[in-house]
mmCIF file of C-alpha atoms in Angstrom:
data_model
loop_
_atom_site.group_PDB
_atom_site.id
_atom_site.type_symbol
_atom_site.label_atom_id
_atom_site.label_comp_id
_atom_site.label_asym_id
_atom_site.label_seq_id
_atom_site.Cartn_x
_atom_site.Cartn_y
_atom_site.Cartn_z
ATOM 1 C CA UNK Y 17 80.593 113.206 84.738
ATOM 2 C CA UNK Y 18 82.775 110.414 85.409
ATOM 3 C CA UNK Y 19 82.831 108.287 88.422
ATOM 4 C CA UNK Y 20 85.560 105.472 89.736
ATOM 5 C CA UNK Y 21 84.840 102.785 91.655
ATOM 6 C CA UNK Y 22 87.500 101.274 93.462
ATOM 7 C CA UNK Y 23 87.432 97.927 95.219
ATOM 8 C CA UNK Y 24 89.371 97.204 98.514
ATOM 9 C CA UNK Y 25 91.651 95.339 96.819
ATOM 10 C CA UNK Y 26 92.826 98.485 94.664
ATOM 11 C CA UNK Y 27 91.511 97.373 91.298
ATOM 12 C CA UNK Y 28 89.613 100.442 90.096
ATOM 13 C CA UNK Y 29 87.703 100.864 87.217
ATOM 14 C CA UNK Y 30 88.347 103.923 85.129
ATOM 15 C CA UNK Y 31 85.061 104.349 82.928
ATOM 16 C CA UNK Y 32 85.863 105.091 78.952
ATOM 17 C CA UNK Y 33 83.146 107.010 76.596
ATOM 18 C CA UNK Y 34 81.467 103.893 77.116
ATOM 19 C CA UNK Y 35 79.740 102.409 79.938
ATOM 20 C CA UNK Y 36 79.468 98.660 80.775
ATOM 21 C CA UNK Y 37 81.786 96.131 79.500
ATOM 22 C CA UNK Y 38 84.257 98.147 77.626
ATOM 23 C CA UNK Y 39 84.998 100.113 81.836
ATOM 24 C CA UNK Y 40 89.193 99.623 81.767
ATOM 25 C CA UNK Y 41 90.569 97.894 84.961
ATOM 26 C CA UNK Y 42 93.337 99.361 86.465
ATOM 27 C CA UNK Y 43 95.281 97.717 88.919
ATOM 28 C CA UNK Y 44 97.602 100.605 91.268
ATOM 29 C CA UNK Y 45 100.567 98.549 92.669
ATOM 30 C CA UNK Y 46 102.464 100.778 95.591
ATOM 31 C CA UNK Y 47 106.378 100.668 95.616
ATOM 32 C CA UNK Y 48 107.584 102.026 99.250
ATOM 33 C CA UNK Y 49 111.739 101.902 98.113
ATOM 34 C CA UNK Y 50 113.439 103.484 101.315
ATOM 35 C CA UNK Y 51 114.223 107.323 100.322
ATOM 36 C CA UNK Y 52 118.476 105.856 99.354
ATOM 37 C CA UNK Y 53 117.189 103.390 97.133
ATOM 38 C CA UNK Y 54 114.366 105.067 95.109
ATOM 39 C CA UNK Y 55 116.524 105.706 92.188
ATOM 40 C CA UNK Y 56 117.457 101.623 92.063
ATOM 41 C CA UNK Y 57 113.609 100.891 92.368
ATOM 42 C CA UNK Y 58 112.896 103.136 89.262
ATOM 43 C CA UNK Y 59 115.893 101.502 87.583
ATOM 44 C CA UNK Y 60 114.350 97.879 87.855
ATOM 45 C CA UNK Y 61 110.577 98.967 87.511
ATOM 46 C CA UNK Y 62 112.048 100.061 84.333
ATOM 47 C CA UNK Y 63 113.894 96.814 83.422
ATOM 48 C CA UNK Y 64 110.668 95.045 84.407
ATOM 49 C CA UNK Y 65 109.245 97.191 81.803
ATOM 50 C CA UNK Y 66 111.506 96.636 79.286
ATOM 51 C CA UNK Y 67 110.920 92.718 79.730
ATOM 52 C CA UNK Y 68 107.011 93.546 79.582
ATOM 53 C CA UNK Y 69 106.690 95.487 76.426
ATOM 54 C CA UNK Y 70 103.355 94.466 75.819
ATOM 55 C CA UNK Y 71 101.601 95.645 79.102
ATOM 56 C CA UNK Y 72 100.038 99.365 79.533
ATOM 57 C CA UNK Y 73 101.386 101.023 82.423
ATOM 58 C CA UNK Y 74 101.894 103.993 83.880
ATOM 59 C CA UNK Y 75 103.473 105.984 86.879
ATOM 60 C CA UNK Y 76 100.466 107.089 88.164
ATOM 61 C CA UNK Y 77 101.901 108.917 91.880
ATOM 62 C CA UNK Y 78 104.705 109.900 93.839
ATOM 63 C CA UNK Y 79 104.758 110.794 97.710
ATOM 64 C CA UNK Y 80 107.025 110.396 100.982
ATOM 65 C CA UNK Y 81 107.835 110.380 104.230
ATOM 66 C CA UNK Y 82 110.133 110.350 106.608
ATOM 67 C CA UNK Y 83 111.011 106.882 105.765
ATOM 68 C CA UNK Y 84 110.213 105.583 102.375
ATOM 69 C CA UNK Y 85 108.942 107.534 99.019
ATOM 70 C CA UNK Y 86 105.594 105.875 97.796
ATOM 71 C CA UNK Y 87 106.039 104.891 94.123
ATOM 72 C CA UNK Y 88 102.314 104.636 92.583
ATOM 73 C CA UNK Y 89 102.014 102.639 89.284
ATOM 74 C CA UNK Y 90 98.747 101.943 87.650
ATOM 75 C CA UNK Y 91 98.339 98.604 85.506
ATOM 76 C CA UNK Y 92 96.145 98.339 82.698
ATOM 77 C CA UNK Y 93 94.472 95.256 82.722
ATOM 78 C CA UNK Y 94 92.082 96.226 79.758
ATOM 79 C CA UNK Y 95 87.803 96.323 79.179
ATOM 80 C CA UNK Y 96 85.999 94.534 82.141
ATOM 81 C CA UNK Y 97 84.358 92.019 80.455
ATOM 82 C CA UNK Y 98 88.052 90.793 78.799
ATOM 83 C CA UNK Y 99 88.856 90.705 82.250
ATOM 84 C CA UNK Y 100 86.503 88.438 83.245
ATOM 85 C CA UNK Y 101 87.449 86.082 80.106
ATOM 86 C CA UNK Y 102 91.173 86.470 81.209
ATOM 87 C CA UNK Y 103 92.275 88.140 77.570
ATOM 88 C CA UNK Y 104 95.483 88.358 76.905
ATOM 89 C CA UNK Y 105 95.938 91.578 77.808
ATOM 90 C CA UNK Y 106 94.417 90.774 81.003
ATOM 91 C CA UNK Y 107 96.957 87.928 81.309
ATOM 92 C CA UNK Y 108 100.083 89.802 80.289
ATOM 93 C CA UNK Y 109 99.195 92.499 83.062
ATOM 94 C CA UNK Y 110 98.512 89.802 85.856
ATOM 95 C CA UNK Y 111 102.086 88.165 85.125
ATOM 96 C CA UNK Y 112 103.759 91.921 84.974
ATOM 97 C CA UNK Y 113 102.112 92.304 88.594
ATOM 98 C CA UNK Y 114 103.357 89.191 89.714
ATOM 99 C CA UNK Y 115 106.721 89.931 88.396
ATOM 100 C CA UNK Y 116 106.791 93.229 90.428
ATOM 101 C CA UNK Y 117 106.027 91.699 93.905
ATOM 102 C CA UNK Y 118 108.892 88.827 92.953
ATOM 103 C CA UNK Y 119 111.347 91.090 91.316
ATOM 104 C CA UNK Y 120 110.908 94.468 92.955
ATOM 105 C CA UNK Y 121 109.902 92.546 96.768
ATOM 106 C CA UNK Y 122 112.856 95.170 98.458
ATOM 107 C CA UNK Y 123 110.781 97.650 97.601
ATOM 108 C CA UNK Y 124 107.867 96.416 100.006
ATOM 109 C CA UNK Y 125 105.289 96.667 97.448
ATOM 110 C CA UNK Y 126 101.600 96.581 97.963
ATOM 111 C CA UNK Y 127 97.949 96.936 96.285
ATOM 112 C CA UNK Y 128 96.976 99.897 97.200
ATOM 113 C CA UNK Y 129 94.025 102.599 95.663
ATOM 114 C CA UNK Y 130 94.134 105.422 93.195
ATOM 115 C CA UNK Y 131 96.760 107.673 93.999
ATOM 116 C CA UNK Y 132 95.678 111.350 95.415
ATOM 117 C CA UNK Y 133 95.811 114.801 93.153
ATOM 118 C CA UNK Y 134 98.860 115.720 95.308
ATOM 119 C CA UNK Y 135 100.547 112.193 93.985
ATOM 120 C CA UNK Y 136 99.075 112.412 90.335
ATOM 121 C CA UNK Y 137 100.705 115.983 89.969
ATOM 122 C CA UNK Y 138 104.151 114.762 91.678
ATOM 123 C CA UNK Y 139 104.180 111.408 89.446
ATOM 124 C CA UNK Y 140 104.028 113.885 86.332
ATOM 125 C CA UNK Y 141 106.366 116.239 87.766
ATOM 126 C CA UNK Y 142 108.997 113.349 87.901
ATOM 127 C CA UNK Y 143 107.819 111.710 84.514
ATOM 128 C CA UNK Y 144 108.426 115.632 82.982
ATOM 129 C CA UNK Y 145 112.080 115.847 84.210
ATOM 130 C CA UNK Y 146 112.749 112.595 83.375
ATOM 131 C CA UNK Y 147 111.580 113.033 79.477
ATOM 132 C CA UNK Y 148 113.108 116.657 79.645
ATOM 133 C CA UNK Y 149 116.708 115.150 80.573
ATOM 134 C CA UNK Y 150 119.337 116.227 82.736
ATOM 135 C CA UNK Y 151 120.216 119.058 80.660
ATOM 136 C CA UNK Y 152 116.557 120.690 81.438
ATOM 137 C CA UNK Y 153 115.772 118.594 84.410
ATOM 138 C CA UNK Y 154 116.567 120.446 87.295
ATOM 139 C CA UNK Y 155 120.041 118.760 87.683
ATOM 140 C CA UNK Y 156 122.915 121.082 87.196
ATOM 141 C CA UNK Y 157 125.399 119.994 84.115
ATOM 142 C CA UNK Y 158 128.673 118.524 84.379
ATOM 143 C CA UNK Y 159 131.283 121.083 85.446
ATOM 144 C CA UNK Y 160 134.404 121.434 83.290
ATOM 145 C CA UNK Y 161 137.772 121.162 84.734
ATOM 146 C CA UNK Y 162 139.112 124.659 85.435
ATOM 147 C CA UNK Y 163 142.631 125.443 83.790
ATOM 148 C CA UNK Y 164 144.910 124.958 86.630
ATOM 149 C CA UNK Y 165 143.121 121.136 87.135
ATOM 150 C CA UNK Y 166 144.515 120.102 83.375
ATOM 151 C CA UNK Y 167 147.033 117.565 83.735
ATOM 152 C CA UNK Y 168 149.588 117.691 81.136
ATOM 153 C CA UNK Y 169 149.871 114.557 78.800
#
């Protein structure tokens, strides 16, 4: 059985095979974009990707309310005890962190714990449809212009 513990600063340690020193970190970083803006907050936690290529992340839980949609992404930092020796994975993680609360501050974001099984199951809902495409996505495709709408060249 696997336990997590989880700190009140929302760095949780996700145990591996192994016990002890090799225990991952992972840090969960809340987004809160307000519910018009969600799709601009995706857009630049994905250029902050891009910039980051070497730090393990994923989109770890999605919910809303009435307000703003809670976007839940969980940073790798890597085995405890490189943690503690500030790695460089550990180092490339804290500066991708840092780069979210600078970069992506609109978007009100906060430490926060591990996301629910309601917000696990929505984040890989939305990671699905976004790998499947817009074709298979749930988004209808592009309508063609009906004869009568042709303008003649």
């Amino acid at each position: 059985m696997q336990q997590s513990a989880v700190t009140g600063s929302g760095i949780q340690a996700e145990p591996t095979a192994d016990t002890g020193a090799n225990e991952t970190v992972v840090v969960h970083v809340q987004l809160r974009p307000r519910r018009g803006s969600t799709r601009r907050c995706l857009a630049a936690l994905a250029e902050l990707a891009g910039a980051h290529p070497d730090v393990c992340f994923e989109l770890t839980g999605v919910s809303k309310d009435d307000r703003v949609v809670r976007v839940t992404v969980g940073v790798e930092l890597g085995p405890r005890a490189a943690v503690a020796r500030f790695s460089p994975q550990a180092q490339a993680a804290y500066a991708f962190v840092s780069e979210v609360f600078t970069a992506l501050y609109d978007h009100m974001p906060v430490y926060t714990v591990e996301p629910s099984g309601a917000e696990r199951a929505a984040a890989a809902d939305l990671m699905g449809r976004l790998v499947a495409g817009p074709a298979t996505g749930g988004l209808p495709a592009p309508r063609l212009p009906l004869p009568a709408e042709h303008v003649p060249v």
